mmCIF file of C-alpha atoms in Angstrom:
data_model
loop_
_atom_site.group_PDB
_atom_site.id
_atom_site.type_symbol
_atom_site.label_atom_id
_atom_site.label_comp_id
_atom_site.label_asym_id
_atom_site.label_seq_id
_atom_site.Cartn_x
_atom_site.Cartn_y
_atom_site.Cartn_z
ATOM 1 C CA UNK A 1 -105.561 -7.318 21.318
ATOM 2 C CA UNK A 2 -103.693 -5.375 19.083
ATOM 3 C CA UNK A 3 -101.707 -7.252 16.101
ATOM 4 C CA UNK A 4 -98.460 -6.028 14.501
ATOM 5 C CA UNK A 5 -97.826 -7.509 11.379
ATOM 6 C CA UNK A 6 -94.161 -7.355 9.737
ATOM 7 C CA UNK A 7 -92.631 -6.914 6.254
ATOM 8 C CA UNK A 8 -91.116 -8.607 4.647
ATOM 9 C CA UNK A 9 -90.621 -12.321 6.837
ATOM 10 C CA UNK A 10 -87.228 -12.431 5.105
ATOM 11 C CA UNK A 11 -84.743 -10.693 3.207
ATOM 12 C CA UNK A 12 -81.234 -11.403 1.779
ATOM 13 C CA UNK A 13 -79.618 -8.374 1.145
ATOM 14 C CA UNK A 14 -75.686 -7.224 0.104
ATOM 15 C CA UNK A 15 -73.238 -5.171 2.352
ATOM 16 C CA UNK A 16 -73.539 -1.098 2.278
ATOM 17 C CA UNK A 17 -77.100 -1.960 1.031
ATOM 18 C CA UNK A 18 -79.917 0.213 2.591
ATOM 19 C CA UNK A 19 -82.736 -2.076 4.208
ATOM 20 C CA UNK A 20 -86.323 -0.863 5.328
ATOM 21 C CA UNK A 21 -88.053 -3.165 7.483
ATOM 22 C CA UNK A 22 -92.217 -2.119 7.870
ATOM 23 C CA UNK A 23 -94.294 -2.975 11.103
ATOM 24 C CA UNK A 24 -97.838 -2.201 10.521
ATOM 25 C CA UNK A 25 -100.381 -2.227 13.994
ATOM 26 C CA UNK A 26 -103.691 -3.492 13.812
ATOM 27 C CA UNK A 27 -105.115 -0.119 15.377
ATOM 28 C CA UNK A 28 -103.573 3.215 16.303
ATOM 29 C CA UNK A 29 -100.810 2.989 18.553
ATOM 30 C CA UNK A 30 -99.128 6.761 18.717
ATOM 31 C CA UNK A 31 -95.457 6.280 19.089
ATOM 32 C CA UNK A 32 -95.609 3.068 21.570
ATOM 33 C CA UNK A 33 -93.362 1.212 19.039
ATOM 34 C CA UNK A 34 -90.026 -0.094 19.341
ATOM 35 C CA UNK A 35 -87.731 -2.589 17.255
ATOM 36 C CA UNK A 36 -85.094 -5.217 18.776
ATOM 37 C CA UNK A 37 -82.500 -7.038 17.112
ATOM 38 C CA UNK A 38 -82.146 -11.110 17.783
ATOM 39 C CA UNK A 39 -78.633 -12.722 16.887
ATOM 40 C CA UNK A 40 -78.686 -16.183 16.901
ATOM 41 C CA UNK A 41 -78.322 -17.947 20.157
ATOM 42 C CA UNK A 42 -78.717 -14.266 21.515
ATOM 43 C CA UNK A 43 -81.065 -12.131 23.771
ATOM 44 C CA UNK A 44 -82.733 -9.900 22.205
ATOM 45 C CA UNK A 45 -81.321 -6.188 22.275
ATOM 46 C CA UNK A 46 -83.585 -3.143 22.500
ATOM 47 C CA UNK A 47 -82.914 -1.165 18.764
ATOM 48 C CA UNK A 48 -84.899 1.973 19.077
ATOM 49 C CA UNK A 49 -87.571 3.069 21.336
ATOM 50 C CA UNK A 50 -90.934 5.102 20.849
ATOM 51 C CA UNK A 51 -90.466 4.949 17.262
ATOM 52 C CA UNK A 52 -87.692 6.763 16.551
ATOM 53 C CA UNK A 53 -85.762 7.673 19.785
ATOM 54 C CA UNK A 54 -82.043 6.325 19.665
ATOM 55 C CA UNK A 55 -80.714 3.788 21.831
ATOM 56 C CA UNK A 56 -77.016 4.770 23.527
ATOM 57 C CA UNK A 57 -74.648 2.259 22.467
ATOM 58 C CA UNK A 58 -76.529 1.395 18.832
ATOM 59 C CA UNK A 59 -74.801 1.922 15.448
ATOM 60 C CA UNK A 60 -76.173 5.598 14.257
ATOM 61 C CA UNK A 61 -77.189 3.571 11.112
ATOM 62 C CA UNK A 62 -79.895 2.266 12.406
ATOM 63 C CA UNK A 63 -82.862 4.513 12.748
ATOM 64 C CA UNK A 64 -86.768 4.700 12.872
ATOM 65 C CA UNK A 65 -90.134 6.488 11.999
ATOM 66 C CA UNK A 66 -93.752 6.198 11.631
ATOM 67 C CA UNK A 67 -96.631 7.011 14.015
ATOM 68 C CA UNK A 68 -100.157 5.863 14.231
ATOM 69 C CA UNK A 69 -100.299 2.125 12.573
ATOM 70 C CA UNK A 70 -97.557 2.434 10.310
ATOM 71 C CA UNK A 71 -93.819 2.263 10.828
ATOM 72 C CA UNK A 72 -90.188 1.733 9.813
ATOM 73 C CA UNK A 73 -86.857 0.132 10.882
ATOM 74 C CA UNK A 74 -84.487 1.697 8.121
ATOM 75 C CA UNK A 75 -80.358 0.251 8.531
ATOM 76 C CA UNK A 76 -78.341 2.831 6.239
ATOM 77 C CA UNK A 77 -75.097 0.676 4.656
ATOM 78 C CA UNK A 78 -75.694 -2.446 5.986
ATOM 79 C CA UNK A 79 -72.910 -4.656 7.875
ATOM 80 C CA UNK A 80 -72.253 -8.013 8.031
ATOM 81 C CA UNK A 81 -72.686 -8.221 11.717
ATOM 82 C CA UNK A 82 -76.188 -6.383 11.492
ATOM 83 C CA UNK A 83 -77.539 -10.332 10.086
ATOM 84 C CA UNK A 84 -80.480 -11.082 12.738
ATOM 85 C CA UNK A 85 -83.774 -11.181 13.173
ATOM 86 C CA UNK A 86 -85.772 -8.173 13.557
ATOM 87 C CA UNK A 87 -89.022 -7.765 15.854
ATOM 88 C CA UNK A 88 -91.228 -4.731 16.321
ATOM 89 C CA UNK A 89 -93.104 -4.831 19.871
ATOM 90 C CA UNK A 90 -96.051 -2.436 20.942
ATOM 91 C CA UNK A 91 -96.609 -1.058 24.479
ATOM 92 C CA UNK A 92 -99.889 0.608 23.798
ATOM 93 C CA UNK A 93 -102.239 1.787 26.998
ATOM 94 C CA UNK A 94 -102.280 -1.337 29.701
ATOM 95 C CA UNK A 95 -101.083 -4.857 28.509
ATOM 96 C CA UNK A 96 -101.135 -7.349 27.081
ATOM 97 C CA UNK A 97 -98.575 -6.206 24.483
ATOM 98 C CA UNK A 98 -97.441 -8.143 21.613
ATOM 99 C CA UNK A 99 -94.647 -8.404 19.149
ATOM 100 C CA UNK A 100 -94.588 -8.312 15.577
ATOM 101 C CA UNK A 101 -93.693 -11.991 13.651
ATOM 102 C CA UNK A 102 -90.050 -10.535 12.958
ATOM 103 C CA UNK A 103 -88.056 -10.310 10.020
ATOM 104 C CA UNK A 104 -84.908 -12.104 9.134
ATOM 105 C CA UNK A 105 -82.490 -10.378 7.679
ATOM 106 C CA UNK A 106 -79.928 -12.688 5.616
ATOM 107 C CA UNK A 107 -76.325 -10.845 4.603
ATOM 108 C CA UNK A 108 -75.113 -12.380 1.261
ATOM 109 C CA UNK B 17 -74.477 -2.692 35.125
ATOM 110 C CA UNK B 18 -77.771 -4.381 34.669
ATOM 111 C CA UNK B 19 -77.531 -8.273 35.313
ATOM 112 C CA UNK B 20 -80.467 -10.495 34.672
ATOM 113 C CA UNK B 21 -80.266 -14.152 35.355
ATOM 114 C CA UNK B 22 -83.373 -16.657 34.777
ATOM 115 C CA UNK B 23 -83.459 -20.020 36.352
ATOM 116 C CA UNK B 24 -85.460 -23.010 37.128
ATOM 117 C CA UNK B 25 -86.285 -24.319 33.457
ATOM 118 C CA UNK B 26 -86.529 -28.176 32.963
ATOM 119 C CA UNK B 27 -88.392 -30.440 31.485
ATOM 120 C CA UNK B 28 -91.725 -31.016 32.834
ATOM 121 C CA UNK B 29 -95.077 -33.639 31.537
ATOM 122 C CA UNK B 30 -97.990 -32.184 30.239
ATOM 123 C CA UNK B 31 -100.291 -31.170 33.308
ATOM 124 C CA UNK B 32 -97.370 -30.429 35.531
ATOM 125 C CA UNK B 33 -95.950 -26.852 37.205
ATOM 126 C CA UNK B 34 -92.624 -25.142 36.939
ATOM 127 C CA UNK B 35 -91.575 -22.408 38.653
ATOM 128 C CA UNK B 36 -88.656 -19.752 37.045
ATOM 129 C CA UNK B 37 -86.609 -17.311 39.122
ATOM 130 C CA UNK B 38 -84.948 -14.332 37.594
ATOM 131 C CA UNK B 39 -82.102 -12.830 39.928
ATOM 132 C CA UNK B 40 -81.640 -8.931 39.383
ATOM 133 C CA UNK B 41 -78.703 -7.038 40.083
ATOM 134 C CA UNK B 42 -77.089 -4.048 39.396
ATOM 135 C CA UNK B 43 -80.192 -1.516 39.396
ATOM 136 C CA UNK B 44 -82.600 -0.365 42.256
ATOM 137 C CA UNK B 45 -84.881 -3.578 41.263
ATOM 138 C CA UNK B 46 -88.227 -1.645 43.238
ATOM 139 C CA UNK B 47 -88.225 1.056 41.292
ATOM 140 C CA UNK B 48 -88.543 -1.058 37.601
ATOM 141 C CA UNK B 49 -91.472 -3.178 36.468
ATOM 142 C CA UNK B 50 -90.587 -6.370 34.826
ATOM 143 C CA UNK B 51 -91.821 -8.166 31.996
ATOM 144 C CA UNK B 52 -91.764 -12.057 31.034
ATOM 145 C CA UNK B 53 -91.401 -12.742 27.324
ATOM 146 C CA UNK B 54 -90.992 -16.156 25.706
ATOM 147 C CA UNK B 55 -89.965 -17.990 22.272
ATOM 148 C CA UNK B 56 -90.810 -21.268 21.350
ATOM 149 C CA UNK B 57 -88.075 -23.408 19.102
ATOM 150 C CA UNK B 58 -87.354 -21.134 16.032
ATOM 151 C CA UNK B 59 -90.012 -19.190 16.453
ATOM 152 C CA UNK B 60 -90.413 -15.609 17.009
ATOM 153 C CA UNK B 61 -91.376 -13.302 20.190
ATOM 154 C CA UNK B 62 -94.546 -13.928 22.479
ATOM 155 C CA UNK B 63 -95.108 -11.262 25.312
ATOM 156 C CA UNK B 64 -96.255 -13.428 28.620
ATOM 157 C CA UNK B 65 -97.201 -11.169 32.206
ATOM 158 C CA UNK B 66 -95.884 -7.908 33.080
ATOM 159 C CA UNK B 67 -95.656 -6.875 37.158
ATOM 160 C CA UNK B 68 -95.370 -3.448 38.127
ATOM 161 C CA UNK B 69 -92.674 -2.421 40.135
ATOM 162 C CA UNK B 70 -94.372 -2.768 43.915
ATOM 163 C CA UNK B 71 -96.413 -6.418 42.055
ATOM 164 C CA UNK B 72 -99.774 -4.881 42.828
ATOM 165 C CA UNK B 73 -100.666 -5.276 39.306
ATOM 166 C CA UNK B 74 -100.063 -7.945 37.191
ATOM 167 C CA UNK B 75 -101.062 -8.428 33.502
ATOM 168 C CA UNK B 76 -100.971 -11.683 31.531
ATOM 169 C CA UNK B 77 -101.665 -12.572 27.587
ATOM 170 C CA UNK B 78 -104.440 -14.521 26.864
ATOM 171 C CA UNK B 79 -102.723 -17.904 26.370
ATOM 172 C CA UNK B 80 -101.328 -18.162 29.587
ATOM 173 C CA UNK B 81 -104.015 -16.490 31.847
ATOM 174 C CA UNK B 82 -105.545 -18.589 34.803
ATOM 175 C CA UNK B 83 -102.125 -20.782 34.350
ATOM 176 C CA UNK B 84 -99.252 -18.952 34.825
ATOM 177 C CA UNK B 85 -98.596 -16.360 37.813
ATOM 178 C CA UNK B 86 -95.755 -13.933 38.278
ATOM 179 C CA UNK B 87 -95.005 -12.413 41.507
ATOM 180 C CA UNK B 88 -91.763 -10.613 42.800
ATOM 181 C CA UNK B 89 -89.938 -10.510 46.205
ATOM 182 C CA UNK B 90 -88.641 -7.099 46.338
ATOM 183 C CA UNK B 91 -86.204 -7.792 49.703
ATOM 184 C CA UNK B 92 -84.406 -10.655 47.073
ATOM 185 C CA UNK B 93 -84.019 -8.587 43.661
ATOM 186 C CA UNK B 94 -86.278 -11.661 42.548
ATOM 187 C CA UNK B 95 -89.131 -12.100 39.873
ATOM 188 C CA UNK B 96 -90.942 -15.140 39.591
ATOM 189 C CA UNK B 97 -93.004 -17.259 37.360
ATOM 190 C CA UNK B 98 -95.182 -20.195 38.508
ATOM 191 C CA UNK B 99 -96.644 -22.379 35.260
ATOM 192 C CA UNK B 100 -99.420 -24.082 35.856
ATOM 193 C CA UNK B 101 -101.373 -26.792 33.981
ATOM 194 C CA UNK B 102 -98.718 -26.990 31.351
ATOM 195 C CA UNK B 103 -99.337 -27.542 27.498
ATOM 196 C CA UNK B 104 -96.865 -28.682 24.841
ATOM 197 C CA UNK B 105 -97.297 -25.594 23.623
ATOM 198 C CA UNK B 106 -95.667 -23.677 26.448
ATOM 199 C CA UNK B 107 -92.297 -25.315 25.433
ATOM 200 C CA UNK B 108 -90.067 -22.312 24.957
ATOM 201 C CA UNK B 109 -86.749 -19.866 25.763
ATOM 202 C CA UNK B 110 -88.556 -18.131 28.882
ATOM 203 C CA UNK B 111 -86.853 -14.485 28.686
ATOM 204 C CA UNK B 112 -87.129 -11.688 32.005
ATOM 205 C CA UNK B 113 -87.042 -8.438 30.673
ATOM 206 C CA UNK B 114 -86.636 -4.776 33.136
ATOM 207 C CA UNK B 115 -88.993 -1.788 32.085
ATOM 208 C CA UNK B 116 -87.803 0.568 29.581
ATOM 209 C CA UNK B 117 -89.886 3.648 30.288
ATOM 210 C CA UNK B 118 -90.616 7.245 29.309
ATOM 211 C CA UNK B 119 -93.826 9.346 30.222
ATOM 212 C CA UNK B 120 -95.304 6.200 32.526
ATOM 213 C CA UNK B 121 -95.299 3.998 29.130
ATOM 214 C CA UNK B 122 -93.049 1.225 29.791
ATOM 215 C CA UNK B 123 -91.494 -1.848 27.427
ATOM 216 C CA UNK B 124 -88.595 -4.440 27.815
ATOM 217 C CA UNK B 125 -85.682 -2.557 27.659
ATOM 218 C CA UNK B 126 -82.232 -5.230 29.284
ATOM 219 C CA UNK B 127 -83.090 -9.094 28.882
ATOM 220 C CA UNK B 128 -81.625 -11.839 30.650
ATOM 221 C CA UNK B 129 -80.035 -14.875 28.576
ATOM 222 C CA UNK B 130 -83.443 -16.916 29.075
ATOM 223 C CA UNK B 131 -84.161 -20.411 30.297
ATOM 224 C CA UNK B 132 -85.493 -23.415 28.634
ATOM 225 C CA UNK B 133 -88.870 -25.093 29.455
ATOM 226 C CA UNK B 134 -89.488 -28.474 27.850
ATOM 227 C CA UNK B 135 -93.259 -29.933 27.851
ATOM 228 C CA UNK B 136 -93.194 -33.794 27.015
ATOM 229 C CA UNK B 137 -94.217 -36.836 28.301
#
C-alpha cells in the first residue's frame, strides 16, 4: 500500500501570506496526485487534480506541482476563507488508494 | 448538477451490520465509478471500496475487507454499502464520492454531505 505523508500537520499563517503545503508518496506515483480542501462541518472539495491540473470554479491562487514521490499545494496571498484542512489523495494503478494525514491550515 | 445524498447511518453495537444508501442524481450515474471514503471524529481521510461503473469490480482497503461490501443498482441511481461485523473503530462520517477521471485513472471528484455511523454498546 502506498503511504502519503504530509507537511507540515499544522500551520498558522497571516492574510496575503504565501503557503506551501508538501505531500511526499511512499513510492513513485507519476502525476496520480490530487489535493482537497475540508472546511469545517464541510465535504470535502476536489482542489487540483493530477498534480497540477486546475479545477473550474477554484480560486487561480491555488495551484500545484511535483511528480514522482514528491509534491506541492502552493496558495499565493492567502484569504481568510481559504482556513481548512488540506489532504493529498493518490490514485495510483488499481486500488486501494489512500490519503495523506492532512494539514490544517490556521488564518491568524 | 451533481447531487449526492448518503443515508442509512445510525448507531449500531459492536458485531452488528448497517447498510448506507447513496442516491445519485443529476449525471448519467452508469457511466461513473464511485468511491466510499470515511472520517472518524476529528480525524482525517480514510479511502474505503471503490465500484466501477457496471459493479463488476470492486476494491476495498485492508481494514474493511471481508466486512464491508459495496454494490450498486444501476436502474435506481443507487450505491450501497453493507458493514459487516462492526468494530468501534468503524465509527465515522461515511462520505460517497463520483469518479473524477482522465486517461482511465479515476479519483473522487463531487462528494455527498456524508452520514454518521456510531459503534457502541
Amino acid at each position: 500500500e502506498i503511504v502519503l505523508t504530509q507537511s507540515p500537520d499544522f500551520q498558522s499563517v497571516t492574510p496575503k501570506e504565501k503557503v506551501t503545503i508538501t505531500c511526499r508518496a511512499s513510492q513513485s506515483i507519476g502525476s496520480t496526485l490530487h489535493w482537497y480542501q475540508q472546511k469545517p462541518d464541510q465535504s470535502p472539495k476536489l482542489l487540483i487534480r493530477y498534480a497540477s491540473q486546475s479545477i473550474s470554479g477554484v480560486p487561480s491562487r491555488f495551484s500545484g506541482s511535483g511528480s514522482g514521490t514528491d509534491f506541492t499545494l502552493t496558495i499565493n496571498s492567502l484569504e481568510a476563507e481559504d482556513a481548512a484542512t488540506y489532504y493529498c489523495h493518490q490514485s495510483s494503478g488499481l486500488p486501494p488508494y489512500s490519503f495523506g494525514q492532512g494539514t490544517k491550515l490556521e488564518i491568524k | 448538477q451533481v447531487q449526492l445524498v448518503e443515508s442509512g447511518g445510525g448507531v449500531v453495537q459492536p458485531g452488528g451490520s448497517l447498510r448506507l444508501s447513496c442516491a445519485a442524481s443529476g449525471f448519467t450515474f452508469s457511466s461513473y465509478g464511485m468511491h466510499w471514503v470515511r472520517q472518524a471524529p476529528g480525524k482525517g481521510l480514510e479511502w474505503v471500496a471503490y465500484v466501477r461503473n457496471d459493479g463488476t469490480k470492486k476494491y476495498y482497503a485492508d481494514y474493511v475487507k471481508g466486512r464491508f461490501t459495496i454494490s450498486r443498482d444501476n436502474s435506481k441511481n443507487t450505491l450501497y454499502l453493507l458493514m459487516n461485523s462492526l468494530r468501534t473503530e468503524d465509527t465515522a462520517m461515511y462520505y460517497c464520492a463520483k469518479d473524477d477521471c482522465s486517461g482511465g485513472n479515476c479519483h473522487p471528484g463531487d462528494w455527498g454531505q456524508g452520514t454518521l455511523v456510531t459503534v457502541s454498546s
